[in-house]
Coordinates of C-alpha atoms in Angstrom, one line a residue:
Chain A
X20 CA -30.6 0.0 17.3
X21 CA -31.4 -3.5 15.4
X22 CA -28.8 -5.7 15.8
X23 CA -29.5 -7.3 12.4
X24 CA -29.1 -4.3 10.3
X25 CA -26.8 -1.6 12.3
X26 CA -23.2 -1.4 10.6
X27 CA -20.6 -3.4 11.0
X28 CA -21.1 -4.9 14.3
X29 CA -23.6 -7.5 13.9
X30 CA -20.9 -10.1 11.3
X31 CA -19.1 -9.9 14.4
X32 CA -21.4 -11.0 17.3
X33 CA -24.2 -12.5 15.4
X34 CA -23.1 -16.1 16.4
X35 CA -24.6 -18.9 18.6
X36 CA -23.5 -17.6 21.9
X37 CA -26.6 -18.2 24.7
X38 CA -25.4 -14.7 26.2
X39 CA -28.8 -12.4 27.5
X40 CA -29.2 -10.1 24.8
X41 CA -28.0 -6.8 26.8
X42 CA -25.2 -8.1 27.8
X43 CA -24.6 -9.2 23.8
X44 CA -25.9 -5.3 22.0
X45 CA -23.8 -3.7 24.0
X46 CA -20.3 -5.6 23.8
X47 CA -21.8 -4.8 19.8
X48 CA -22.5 -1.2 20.3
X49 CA -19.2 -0.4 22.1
X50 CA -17.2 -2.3 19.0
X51 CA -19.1 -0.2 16.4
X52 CA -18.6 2.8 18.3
X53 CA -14.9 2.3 17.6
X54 CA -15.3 1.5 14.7
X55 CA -16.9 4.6 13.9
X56 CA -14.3 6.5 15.7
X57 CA -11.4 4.8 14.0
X58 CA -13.3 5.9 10.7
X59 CA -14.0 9.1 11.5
X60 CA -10.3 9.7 12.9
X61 CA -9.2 8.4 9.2
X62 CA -11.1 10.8 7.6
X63 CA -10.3 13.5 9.6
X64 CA -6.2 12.1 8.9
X65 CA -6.3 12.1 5.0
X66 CA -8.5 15.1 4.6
X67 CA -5.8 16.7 6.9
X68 CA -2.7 15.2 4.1
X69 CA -5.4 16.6 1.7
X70 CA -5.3 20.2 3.0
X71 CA -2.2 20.8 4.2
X72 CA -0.6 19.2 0.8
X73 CA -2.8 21.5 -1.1
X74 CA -2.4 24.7 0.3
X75 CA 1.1 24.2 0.9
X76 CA 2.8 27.4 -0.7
X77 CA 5.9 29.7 -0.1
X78 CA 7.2 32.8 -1.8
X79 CA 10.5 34.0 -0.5
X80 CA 12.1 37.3 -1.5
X81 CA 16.1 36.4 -2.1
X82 CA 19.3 38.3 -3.1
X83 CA 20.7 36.6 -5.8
X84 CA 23.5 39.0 -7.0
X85 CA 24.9 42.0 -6.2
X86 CA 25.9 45.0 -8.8
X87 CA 27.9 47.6 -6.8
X88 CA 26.3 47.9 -3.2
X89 CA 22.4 47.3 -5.0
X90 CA 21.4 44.0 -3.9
X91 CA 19.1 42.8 -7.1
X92 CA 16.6 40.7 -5.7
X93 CA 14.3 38.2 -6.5
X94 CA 11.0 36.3 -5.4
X95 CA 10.6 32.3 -5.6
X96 CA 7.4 30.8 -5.6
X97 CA 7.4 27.1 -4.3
X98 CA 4.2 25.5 -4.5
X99 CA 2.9 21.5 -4.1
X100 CA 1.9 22.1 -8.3
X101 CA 5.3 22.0 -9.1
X102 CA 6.4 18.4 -7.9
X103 CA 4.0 15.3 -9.6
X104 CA 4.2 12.8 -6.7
X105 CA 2.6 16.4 -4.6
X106 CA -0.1 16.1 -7.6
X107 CA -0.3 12.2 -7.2
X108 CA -1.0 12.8 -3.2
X109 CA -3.5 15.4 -3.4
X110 CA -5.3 13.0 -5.7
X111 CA -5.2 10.0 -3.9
X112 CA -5.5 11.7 -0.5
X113 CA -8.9 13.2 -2.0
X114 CA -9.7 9.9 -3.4
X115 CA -9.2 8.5 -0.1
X116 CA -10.8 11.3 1.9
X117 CA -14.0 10.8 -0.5
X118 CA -13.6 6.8 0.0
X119 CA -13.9 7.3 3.8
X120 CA -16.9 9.9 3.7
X121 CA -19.0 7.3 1.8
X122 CA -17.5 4.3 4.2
X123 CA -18.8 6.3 7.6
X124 CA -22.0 7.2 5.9
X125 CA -22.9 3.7 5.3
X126 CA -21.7 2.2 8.6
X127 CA -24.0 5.3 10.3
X128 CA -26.7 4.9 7.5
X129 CA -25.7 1.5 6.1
X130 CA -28.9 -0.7 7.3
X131 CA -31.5 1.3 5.4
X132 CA -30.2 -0.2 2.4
X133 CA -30.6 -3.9 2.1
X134 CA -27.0 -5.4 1.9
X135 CA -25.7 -7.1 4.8
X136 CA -22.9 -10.0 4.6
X137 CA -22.1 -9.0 1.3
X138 CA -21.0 -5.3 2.6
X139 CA -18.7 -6.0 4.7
X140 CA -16.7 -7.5 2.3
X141 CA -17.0 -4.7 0.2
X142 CA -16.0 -2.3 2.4
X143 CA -12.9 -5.0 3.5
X144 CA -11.9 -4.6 -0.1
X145 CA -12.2 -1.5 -1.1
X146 CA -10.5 -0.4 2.0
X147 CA -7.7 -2.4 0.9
X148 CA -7.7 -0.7 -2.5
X149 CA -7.6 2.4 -0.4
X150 CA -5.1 1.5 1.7
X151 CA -2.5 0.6 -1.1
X152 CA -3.3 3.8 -3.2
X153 CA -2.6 5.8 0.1
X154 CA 0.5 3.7 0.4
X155 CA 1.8 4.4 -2.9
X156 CA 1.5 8.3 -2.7
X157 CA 2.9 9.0 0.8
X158 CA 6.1 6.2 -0.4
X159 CA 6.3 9.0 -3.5
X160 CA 5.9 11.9 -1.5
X161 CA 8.2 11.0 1.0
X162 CA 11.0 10.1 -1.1
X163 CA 10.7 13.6 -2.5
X164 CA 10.4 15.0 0.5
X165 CA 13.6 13.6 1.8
X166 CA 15.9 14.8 -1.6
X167 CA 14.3 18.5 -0.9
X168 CA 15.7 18.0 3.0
X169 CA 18.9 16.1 2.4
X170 CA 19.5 16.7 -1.3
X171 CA 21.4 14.4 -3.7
X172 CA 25.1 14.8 -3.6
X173 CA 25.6 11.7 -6.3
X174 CA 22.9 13.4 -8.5
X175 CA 23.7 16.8 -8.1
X176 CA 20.2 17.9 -6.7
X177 CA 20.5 20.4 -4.1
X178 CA 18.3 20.5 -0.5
X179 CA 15.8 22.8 -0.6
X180 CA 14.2 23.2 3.1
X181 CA 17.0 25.2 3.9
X182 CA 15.5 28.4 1.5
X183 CA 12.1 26.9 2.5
X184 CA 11.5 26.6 5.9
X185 CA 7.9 26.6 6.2
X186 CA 6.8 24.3 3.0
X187 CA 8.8 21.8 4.3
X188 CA 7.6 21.8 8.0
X189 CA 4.0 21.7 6.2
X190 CA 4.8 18.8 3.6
X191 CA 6.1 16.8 6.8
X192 CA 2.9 17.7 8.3
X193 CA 0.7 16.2 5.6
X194 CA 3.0 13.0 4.9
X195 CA 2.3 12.8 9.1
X196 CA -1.1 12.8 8.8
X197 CA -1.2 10.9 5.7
X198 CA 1.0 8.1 7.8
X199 CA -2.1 8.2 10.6
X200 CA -4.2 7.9 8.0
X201 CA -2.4 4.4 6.6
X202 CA -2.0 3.0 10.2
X203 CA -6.1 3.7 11.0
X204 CA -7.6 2.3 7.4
X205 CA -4.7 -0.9 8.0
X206 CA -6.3 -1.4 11.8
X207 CA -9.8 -1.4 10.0
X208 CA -8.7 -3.3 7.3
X209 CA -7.5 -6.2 9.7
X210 CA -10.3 -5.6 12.0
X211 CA -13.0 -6.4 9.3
X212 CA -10.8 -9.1 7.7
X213 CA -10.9 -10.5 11.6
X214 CA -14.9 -9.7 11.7
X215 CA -15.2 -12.1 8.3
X216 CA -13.5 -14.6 9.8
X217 CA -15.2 -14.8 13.0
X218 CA -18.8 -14.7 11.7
X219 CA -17.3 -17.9 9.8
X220 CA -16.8 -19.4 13.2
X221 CA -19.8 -18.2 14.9
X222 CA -21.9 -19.4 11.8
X223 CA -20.1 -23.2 12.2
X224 CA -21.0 -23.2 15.7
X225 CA -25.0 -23.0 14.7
Chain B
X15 CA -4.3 -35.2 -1.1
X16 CA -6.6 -34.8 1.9
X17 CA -8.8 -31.5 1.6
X18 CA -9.1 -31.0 5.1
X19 CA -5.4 -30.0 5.4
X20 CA -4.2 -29.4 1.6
X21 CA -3.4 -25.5 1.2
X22 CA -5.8 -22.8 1.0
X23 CA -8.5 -24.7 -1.1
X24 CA -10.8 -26.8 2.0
X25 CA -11.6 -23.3 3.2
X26 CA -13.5 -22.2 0.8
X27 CA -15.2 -25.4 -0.5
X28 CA -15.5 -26.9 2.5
X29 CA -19.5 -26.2 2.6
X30 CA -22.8 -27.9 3.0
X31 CA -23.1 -28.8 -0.6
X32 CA -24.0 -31.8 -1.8
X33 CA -21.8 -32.5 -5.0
X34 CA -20.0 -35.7 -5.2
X35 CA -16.6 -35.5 -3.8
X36 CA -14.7 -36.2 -7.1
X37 CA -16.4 -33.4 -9.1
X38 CA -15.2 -30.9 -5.3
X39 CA -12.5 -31.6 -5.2
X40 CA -11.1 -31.7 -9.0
X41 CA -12.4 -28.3 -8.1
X42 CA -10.8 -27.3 -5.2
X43 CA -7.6 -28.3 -6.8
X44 CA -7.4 -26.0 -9.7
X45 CA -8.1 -23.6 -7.5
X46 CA -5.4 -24.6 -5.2
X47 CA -3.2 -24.7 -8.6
X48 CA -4.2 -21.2 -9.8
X49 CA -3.4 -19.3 -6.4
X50 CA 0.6 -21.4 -6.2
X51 CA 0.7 -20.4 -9.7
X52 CA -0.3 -16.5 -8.9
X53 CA 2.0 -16.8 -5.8
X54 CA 4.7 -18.2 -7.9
X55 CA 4.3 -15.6 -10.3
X56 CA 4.4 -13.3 -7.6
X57 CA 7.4 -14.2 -5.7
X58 CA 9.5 -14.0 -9.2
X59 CA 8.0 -10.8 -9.4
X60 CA 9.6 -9.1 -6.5
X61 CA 12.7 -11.4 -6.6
X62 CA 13.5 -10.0 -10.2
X63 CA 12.3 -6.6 -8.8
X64 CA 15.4 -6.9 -6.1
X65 CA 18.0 -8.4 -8.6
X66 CA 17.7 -5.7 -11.1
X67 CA 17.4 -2.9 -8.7
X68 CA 20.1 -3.9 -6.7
X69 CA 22.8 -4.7 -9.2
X70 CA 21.6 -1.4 -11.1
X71 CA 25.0 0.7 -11.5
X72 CA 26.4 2.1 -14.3
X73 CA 29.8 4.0 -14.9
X74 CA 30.2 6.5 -17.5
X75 CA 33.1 8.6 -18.5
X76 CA 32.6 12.0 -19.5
X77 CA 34.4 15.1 -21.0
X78 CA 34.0 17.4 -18.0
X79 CA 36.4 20.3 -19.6
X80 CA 38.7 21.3 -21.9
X81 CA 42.2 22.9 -21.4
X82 CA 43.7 23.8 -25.2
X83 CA 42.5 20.6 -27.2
X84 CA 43.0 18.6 -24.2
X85 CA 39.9 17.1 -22.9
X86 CA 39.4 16.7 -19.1
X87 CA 37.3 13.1 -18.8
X88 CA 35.8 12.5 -15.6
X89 CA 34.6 8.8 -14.7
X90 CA 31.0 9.1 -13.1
X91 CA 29.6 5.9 -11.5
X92 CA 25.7 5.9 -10.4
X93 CA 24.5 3.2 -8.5
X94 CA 21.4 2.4 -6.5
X95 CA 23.0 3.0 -3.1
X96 CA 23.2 6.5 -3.9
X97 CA 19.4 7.3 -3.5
X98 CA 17.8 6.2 -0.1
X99 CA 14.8 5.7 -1.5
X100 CA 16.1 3.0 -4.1
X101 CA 17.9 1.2 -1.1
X102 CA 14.6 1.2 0.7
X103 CA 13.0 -0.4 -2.4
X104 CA 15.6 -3.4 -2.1
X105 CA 15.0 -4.1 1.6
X106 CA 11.1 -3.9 0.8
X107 CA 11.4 -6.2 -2.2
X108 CA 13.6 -8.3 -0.4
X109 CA 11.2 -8.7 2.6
X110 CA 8.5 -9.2 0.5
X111 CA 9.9 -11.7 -2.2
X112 CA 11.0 -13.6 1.8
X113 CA 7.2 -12.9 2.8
X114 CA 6.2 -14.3 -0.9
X115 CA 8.4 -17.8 -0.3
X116 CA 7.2 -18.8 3.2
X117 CA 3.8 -18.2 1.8
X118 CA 4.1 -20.7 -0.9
X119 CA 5.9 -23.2 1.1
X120 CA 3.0 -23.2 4.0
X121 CA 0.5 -23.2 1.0
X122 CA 3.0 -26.4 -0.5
X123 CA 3.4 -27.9 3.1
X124 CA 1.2 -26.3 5.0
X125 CA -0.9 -29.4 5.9
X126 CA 1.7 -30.8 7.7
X127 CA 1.6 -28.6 10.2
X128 CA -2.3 -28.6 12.4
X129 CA -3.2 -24.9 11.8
X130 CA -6.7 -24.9 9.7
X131 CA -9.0 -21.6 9.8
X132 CA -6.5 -19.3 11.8
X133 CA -3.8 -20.0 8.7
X134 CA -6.3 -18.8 6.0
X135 CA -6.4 -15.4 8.1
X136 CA -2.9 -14.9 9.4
X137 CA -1.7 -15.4 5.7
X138 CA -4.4 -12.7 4.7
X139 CA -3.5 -10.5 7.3
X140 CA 0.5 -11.0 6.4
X141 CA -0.2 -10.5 2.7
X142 CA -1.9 -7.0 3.5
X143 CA 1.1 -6.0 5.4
X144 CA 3.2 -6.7 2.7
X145 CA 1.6 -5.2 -0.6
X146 CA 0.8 -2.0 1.9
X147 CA 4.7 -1.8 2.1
X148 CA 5.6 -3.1 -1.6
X149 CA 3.5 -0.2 -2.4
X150 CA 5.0 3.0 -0.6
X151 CA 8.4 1.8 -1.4
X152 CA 7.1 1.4 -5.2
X153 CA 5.8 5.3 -5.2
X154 CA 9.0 6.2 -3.1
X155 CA 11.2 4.5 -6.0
X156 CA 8.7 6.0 -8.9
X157 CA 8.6 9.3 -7.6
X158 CA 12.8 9.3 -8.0
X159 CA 12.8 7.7 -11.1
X160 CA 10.7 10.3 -12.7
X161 CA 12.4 13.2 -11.6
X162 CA 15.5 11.1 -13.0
X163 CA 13.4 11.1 -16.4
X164 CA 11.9 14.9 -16.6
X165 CA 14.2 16.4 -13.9
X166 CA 12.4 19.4 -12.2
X167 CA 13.0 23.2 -13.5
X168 CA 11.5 24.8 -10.2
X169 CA 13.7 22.9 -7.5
X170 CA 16.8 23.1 -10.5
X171 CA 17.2 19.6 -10.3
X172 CA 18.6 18.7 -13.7
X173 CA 17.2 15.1 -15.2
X174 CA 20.3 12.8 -15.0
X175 CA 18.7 9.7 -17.7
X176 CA 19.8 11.0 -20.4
X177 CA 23.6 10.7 -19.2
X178 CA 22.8 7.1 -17.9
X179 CA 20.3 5.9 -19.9
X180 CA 20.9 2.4 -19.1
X181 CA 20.8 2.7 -15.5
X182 CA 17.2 4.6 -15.5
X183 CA 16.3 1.5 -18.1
X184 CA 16.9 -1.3 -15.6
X185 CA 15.4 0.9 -12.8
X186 CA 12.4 1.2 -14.5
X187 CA 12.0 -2.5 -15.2
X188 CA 12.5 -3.2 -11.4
X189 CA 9.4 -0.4 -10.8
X190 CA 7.6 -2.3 -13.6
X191 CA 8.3 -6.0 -11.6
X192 CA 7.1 -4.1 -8.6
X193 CA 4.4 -2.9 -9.9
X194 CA 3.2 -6.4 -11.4
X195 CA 4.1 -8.0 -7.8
X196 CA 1.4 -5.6 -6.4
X197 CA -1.3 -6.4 -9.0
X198 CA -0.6 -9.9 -8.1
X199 CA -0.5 -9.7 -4.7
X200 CA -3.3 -8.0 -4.1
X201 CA -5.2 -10.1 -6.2
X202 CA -4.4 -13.2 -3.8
X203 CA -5.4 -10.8 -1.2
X204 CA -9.1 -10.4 -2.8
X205 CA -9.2 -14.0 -3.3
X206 CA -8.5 -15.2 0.1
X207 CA -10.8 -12.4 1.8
X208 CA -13.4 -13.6 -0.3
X209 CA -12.5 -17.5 0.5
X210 CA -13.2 -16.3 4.3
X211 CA -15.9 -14.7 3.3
X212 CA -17.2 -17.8 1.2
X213 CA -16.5 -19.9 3.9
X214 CA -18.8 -17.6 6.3
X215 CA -21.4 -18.8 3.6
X216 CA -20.9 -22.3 3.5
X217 CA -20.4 -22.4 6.9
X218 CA -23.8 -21.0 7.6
X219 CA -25.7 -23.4 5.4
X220 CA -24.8 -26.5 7.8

């Protein structure tokens, strides 16, 4: 592959080292190769929060009183539609999911378009757009998903997981992978902000 | 002041152009002024975010029953210490109003210590860290103070604002200094990814 044009890697390496030329694509190749995989392991993390968020529905059949010996029961529904910060994540974790689909398309397709210096910062920004959205809607998730395990004793709001075993243990599951999903775009994030800088020290050593 | 050393500013004018030095660096110094002033504004941001969020109680006493024509009062105090994602929003702001101050005393002083290109990008770096936390603990904090506002019929957790009305009023006021403290500090984020970036630039036209 052209050093000049493939990805991310050449910002990185393209510098004034006297290094043969093998030895320099494939130090290059290795580090877009993780790149790639770091990317595609984000994805693969927020469409994950995505899923799980969005299909994330119990019913439970419960007695709720008694008349004589006939238990009268009764069937709750609990569904991710029914909390806004469960809304707010499903968005942004789409959002996010999308953002990363289009990021890995244009490191694996980027240099048939023309752009080069000028995309990496780009991507180094909106990744950090990304990242803070992503933030911002686990933080809200989380904090509900802690009152519906621990309740509120001050506020008088009652635990949930308790009556609903399963949409909790699946709510943790997406705030997991949602959390993956922060750590991997913030280890990009850094990464690219560290690829900007060192092409600013490569380029002063010309 | 010397603009090899002062602040944040030799990075990204430090170039290859040919301007007179006067004209650079009356420049480089209003753009040195406007990024203390954003950090400034910044730092009160999250500061005022902590104070009100952390001195947020509020005690109200309330008929709670009747016997005959007596009424039974009840003294109900709600403070922020009572929701774990509120306290989490305090250490967060905290950390990040501390974050904020030792920014804008290295960008003050920062010439007096010998640390050049590497600053630029460790304070980047830093300053990621912290609007990636300011921002979950923001959406934790949010997400509770809405369900304080509207309550939630499905999960029978009853809104409690409109028993302490001014208690969710100075909450939301620290969410809305939060808020701003992101906007802000991701904007300095932007502008010193694209100084590296600029520098890059520069750099590569010696």
């Amino acid at each position: 592959m052209d050093h000049e044009n493939g990805g991310r890697k050449p910002e990185v390496i393209a510098g004034g080292s006297d290094e043969p030329k093998t030895h320099k694509s494939r130090h290059s190749c290795m580090y877009w190769g993780i790149l790639l995989l770091l990317r595609f392991l984000a994805l693969s993390a927020t469409v994950l929060a995505t899923l799980i968020m969005s299909l994330n529905k119990e019913s439970k059949t419960m007695v709720v009183a008694t008349i004589g010996t006939n238990p009268i029961k009764a069937t709750l529904v609990t569904k991710f539609q029914n909390t806004p910060a469960f809304v707010f994540f499903v968005i942004v974790t789409s959002i996010v999911s999308f953002h990363n689909l289009v990021m890995l398309l244009t490191e694996l397709f980027g240099h048939k378009f023309g752009f080069k210096g000028i995309k990496l910062l780009a991507m180094t920004l909106l990744d950090m757009g990304a990242v803070v959205l992503l933030s911002g809607a686990t933080g809200g998730a989380a904090s509900i998903a802690q009152l519906g395990k621990n309740g509120n004793t001050h506020a008088r709001w009652n635990k949930i997981c308790d009556k609903f075993e399963k949409y909790c243990g699946r709510g943790s599951g997406a705030l997991i992978a949602a959390f993956i999903g922060i750590i991997l775009l913030l280890v990009l994030n850094v990464t690219s902000t560290i690829a900007i800088h060192k092409n600013t020290r490569s380029s002063s050593a010309h």
